[in-house]
mmCIF file of C-alpha atoms in Angstrom:
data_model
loop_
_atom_site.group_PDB
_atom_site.id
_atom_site.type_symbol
_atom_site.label_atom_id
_atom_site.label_comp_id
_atom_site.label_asym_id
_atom_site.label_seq_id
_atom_site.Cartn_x
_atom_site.Cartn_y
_atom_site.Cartn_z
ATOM 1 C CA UNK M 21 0.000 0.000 0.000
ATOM 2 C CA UNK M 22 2.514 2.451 0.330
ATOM 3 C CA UNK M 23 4.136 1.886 -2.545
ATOM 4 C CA UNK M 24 1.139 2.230 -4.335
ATOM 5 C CA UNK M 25 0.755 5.745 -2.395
ATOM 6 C CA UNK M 26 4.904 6.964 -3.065
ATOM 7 C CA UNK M 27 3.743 5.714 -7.341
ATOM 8 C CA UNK M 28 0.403 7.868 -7.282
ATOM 9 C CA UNK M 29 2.096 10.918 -5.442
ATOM 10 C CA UNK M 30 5.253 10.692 -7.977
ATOM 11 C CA UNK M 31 2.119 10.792 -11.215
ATOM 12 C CA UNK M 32 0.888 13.335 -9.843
ATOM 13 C CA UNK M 33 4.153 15.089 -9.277
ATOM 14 C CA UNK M 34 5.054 14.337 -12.763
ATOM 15 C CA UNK M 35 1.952 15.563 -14.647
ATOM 16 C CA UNK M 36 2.042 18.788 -12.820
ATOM 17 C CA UNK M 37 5.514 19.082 -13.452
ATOM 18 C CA UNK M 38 4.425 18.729 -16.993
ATOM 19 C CA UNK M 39 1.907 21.162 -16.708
ATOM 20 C CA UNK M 40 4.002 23.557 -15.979
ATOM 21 C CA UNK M 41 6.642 22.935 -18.446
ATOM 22 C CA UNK M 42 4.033 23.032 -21.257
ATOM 23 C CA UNK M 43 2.689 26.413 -19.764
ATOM 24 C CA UNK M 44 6.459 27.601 -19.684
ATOM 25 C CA UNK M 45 7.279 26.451 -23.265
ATOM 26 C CA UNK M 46 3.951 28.158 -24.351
ATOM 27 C CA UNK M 47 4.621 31.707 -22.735
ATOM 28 C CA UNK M 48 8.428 31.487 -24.027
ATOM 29 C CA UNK M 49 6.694 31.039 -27.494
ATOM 30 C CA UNK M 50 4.501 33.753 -26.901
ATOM 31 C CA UNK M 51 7.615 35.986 -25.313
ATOM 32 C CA UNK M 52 9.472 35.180 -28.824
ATOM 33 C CA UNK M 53 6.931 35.846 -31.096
ATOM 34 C CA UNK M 54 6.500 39.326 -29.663
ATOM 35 C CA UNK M 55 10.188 39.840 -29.452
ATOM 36 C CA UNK M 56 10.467 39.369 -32.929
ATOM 37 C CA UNK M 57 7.960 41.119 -34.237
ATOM 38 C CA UNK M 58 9.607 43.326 -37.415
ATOM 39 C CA UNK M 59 10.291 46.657 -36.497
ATOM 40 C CA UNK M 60 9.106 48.491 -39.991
ATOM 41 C CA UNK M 61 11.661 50.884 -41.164
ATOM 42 C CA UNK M 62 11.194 53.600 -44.449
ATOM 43 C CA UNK M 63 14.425 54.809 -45.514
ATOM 44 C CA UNK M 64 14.930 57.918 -47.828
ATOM 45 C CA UNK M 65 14.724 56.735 -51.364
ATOM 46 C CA UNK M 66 17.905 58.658 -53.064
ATOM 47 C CA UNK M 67 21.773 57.000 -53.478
ATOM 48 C CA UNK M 68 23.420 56.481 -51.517
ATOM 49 C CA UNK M 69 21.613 56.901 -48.558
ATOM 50 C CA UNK M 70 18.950 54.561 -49.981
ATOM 51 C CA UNK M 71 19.547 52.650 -53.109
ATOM 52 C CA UNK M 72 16.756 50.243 -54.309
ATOM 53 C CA UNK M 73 17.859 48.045 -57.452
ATOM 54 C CA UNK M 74 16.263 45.397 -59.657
ATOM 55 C CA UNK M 75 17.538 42.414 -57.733
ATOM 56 C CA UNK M 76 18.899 44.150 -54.061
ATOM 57 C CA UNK M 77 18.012 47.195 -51.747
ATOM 58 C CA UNK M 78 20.989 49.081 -49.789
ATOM 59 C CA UNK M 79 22.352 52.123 -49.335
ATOM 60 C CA UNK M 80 23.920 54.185 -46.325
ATOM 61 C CA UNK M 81 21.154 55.158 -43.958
ATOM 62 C CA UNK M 82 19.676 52.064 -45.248
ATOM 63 C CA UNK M 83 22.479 49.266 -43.497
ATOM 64 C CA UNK M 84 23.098 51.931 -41.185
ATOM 65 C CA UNK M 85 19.634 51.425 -39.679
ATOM 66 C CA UNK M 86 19.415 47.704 -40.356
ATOM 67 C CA UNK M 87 22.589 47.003 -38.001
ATOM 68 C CA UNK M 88 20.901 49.698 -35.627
ATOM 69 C CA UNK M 89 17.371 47.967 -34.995
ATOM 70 C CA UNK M 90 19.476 44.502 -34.792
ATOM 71 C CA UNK M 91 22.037 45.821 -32.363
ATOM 72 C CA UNK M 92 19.082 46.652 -30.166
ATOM 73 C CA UNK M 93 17.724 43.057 -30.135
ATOM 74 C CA UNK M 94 15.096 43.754 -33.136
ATOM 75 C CA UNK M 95 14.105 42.207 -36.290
ATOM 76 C CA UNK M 96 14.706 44.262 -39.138
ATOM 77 C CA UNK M 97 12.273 45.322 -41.866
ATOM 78 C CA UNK M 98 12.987 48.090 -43.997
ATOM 79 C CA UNK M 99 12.572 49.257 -47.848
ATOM 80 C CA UNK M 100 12.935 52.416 -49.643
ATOM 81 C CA UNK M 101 10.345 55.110 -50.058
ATOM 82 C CA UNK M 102 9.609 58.985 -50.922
ATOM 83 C CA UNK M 103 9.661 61.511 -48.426
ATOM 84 C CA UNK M 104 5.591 61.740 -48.723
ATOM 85 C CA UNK M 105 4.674 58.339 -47.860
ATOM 86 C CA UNK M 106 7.503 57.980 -45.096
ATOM 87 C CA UNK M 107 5.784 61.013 -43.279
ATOM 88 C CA UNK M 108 2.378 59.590 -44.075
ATOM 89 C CA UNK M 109 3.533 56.116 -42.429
ATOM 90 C CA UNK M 110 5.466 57.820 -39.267
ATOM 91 C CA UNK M 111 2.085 59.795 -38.648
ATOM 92 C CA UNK M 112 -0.295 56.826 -39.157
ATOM 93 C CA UNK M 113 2.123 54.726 -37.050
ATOM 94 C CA UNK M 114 2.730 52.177 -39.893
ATOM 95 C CA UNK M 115 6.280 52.753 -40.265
ATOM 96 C CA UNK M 116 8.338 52.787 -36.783
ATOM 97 C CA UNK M 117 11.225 54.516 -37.767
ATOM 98 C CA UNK M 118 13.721 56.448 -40.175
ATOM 99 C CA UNK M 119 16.599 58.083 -40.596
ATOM 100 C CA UNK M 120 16.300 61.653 -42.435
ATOM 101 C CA UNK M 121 16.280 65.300 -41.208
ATOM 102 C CA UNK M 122 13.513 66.953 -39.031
ATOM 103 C CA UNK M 123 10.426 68.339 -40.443
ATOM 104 C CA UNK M 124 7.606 70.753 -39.184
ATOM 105 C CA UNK M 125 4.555 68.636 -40.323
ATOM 106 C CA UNK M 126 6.394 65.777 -38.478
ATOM 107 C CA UNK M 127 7.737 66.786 -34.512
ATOM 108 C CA UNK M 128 4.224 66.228 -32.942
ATOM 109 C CA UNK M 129 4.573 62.513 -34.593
ATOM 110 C CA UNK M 130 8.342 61.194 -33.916
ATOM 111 C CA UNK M 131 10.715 60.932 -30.626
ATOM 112 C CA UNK M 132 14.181 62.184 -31.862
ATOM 113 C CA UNK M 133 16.555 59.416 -30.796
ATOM 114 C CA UNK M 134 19.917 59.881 -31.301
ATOM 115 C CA UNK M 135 21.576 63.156 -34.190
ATOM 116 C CA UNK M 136 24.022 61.866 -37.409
ATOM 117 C CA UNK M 137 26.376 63.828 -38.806
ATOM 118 C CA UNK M 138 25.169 67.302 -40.370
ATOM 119 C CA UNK M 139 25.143 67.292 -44.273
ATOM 120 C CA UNK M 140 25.548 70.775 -46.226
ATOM 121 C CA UNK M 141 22.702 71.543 -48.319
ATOM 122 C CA UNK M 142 24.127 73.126 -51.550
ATOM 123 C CA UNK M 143 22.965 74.625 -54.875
ATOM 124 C CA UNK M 144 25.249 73.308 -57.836
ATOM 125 C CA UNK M 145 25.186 74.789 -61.192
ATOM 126 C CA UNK M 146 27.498 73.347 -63.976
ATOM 127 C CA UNK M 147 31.561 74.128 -64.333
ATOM 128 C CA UNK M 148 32.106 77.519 -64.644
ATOM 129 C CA UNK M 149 28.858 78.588 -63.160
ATOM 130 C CA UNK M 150 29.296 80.341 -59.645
ATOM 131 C CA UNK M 151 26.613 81.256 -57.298
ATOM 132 C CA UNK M 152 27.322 83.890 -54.900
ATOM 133 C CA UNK M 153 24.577 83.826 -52.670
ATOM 134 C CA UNK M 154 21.345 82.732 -52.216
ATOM 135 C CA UNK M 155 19.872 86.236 -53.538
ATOM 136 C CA UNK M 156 21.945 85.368 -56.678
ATOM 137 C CA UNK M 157 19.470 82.062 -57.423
ATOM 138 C CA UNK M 158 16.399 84.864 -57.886
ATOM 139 C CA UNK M 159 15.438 84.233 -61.789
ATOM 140 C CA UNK M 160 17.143 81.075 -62.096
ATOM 141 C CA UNK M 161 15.636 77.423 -61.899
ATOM 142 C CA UNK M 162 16.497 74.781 -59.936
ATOM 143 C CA UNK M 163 16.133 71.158 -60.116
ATOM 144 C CA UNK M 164 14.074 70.553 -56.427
ATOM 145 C CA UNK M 165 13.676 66.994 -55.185
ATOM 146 C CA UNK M 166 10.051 66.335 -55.000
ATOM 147 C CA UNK M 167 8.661 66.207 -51.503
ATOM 148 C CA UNK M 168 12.022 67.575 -50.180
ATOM 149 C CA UNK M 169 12.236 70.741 -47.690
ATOM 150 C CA UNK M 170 15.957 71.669 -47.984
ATOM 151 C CA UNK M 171 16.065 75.254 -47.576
ATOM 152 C CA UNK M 172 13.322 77.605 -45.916
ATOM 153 C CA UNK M 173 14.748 80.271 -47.454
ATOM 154 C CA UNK M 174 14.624 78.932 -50.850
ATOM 155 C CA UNK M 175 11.109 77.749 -50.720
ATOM 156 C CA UNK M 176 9.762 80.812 -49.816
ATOM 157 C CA UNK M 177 11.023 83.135 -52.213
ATOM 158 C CA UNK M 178 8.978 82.895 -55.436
ATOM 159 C CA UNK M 179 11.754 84.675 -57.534
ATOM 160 C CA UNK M 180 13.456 81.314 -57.669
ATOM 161 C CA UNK M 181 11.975 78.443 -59.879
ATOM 162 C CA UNK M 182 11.713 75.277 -58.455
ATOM 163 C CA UNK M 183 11.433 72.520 -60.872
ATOM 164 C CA UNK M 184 10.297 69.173 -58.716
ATOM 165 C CA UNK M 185 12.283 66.221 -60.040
ATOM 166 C CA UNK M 186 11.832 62.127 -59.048
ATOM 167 C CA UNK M 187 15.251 61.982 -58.289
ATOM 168 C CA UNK M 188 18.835 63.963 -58.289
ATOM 169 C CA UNK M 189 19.605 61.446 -61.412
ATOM 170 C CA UNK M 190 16.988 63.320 -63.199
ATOM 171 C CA UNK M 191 18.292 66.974 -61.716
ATOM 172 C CA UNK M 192 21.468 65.917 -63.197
ATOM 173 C CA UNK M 193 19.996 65.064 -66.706
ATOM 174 C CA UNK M 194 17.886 68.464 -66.812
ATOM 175 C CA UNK M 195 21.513 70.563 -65.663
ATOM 176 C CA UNK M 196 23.899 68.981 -68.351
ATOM 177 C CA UNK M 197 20.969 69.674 -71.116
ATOM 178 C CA UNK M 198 20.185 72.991 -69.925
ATOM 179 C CA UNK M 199 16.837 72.956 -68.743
ATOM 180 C CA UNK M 200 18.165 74.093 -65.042
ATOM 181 C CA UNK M 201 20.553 76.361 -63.681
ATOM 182 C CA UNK M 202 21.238 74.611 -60.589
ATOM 183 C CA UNK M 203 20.399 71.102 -58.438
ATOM 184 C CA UNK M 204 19.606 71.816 -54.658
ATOM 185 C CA UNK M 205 20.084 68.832 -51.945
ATOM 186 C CA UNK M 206 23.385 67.245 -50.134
ATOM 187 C CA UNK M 207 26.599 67.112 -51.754
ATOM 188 C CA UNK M 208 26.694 63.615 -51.508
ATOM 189 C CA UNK M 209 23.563 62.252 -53.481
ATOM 190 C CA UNK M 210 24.564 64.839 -56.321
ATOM 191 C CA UNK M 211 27.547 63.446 -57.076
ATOM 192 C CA UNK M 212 26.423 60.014 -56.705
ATOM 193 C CA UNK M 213 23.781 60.365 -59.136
ATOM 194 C CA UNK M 214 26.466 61.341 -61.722
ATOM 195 C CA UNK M 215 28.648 58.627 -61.029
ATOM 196 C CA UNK M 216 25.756 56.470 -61.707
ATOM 197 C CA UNK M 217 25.121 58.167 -64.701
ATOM 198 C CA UNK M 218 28.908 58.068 -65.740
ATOM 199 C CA UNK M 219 29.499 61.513 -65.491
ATOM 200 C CA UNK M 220 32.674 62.923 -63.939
ATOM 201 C CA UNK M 221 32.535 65.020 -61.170
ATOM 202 C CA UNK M 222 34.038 68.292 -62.836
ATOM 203 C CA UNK M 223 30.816 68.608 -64.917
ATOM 204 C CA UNK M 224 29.972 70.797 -61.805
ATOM 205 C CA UNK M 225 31.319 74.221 -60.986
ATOM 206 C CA UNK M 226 31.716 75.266 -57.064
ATOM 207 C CA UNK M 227 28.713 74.777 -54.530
ATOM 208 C CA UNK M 228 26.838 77.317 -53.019
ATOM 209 C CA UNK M 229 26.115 75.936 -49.450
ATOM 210 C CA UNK M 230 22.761 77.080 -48.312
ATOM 211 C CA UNK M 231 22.414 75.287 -45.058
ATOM 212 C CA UNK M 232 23.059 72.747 -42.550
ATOM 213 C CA UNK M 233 21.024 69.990 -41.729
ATOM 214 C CA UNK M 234 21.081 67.286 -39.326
ATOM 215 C CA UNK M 235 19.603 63.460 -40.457
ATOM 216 C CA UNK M 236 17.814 61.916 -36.814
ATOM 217 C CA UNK M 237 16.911 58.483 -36.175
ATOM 218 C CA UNK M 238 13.382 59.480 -35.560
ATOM 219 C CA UNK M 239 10.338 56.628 -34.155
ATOM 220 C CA UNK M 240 6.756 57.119 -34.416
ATOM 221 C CA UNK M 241 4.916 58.089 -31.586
ATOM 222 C CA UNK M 242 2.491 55.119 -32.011
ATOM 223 C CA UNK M 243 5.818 52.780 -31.638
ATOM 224 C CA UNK M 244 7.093 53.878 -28.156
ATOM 225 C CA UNK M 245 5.655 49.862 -26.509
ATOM 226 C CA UNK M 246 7.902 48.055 -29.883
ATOM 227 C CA UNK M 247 10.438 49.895 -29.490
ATOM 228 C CA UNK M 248 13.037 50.976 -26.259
ATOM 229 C CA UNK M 249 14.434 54.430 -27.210
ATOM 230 C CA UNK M 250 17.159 53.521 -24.146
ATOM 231 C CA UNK M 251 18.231 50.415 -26.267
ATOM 232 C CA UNK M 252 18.376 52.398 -29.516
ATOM 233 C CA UNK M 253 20.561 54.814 -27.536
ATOM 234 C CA UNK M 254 22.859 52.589 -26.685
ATOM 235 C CA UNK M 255 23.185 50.611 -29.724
ATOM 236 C CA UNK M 256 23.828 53.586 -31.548
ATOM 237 C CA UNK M 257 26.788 55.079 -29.273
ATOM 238 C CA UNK M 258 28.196 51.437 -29.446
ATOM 239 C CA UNK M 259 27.946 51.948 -33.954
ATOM 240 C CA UNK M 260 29.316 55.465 -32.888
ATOM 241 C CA UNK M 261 32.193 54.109 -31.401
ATOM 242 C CA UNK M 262 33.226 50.760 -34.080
ATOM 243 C CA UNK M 263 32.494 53.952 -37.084
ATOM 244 C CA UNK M 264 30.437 52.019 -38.395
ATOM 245 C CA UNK M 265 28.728 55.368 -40.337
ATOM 246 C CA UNK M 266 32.334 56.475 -41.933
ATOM 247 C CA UNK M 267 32.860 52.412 -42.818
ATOM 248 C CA UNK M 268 29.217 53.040 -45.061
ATOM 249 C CA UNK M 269 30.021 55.559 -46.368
ATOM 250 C CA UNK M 270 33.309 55.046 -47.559
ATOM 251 C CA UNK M 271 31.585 51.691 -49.111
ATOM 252 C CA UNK M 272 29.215 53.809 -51.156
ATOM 253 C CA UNK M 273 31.133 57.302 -51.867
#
């Protein structure tokens, strides 16, 4: 009889032990299924800072937020958009985060996370063309990424033409033909959209530099429970300090 007692009592033991380990395994399931839930990221759609091809997507703010998100213990899920629809998705809360500069119609949507390195904002015109100043643009027209805000000063003053292009390949196109005086944006994506059109660099003539401005990685509002803004901080001082940023963009400049 008490054998029979110590085998019941050890069942029992055993199936609630079970129990228990089937309860475990199902809210570790649960625990990983949340934790890897993507985090979606829109990234600028110009080279280099986002490149989208026929058969791959890259680019610099593009890997730069990639090894970001996954640094902080997230899964990854990013493609390349237009400035509209990335400020349409950061409102709605359908896109978590991006890199890319601060704008007005945006700072009651986004948390400012962590600053990237200012870029100048220039005007360009071709060799031999100089632009003094910004009062010097007033009759000319410039080639003016479409849904881009890159100078304040330049959008506001209706004495300078603004000709909205797809893409600084385009501005490029329209300046060596003749059809603009002058590109507006970063340094950077200007020249890389005449490399990729096979165009040297001394097509241009000396930049006018307009402004400053300062990319963020920015979240959504509507993503502060996915996302920790304390782990994105300190994933991104750890990318600060390996240079992982300079590493990009020496890969793609």
């Amino acid at each position: 009889m008490k054998y029979v007692f110590i085998f019941f009592s050890l069942l029992l033991f055993l199936q609630g032990f079970a129990r228990a380990e089937n309860s475990l395994v199902k809210e570790q399931k649960l625990l990983s299924a949340e934790s890897h839930e993507p985090i979606i990221i829109r990234t600028i759609g110009f080279p280099p800072y986002g490149i989208e091809g026929p058969s791959s997507t890259g680019g610099i703010y593009y890997e730069m937020a990639n090894i970001l998100v996954e640094k902080a213990g997230y899964y990854p899920e990013n493609s390349v958009a237009p400035y509209s629809r990335i400020i349409r998705e950061l409102k709605s809360g359908k896109a978590d985060m991006t890199i890319m500069f601060k704008y007005e119609e945006l700072k009651e949507y986004v948390i400012y996370v962590a600053p990237l390195p200012a870029l100048q904002t220039v005007v360009i015109g071709l060799k031999g063309t100089t632009f003094e100043s910004v009062h010097s643009l007033k009759g000319k027209e410039i080639a003016y990424l479409r849904g881009a805000k890159f100078s304040t000063q330049i959008d506001n003053d209706p004495e300078i033409r603004k000709y909205s292009t797809v893409d600084f390949a385009q501005g490029v196109k329209m300046l060596k033909r003749g059809r603009v005086d002058g590109i507006i944006g970063p340094i950077d994506p200007i020249l890389s959209a005449a490399k990729q059109l096979n165009e040297d660099r001394n097509l241009f003539g000396d930049p006018l530099v307009v402004n400053e401005n300062t990319p963020w990685v920015q979240i959504s509002k509507k993503s502060r429970d996915k996302l920790s803004i304390e782990k994105l901080n300190e994933a991104f001082k750890e990318l600060q300090s390996e240079d992982v940023l300079n590493a990009l963009r020496r890969n793609y400049l």
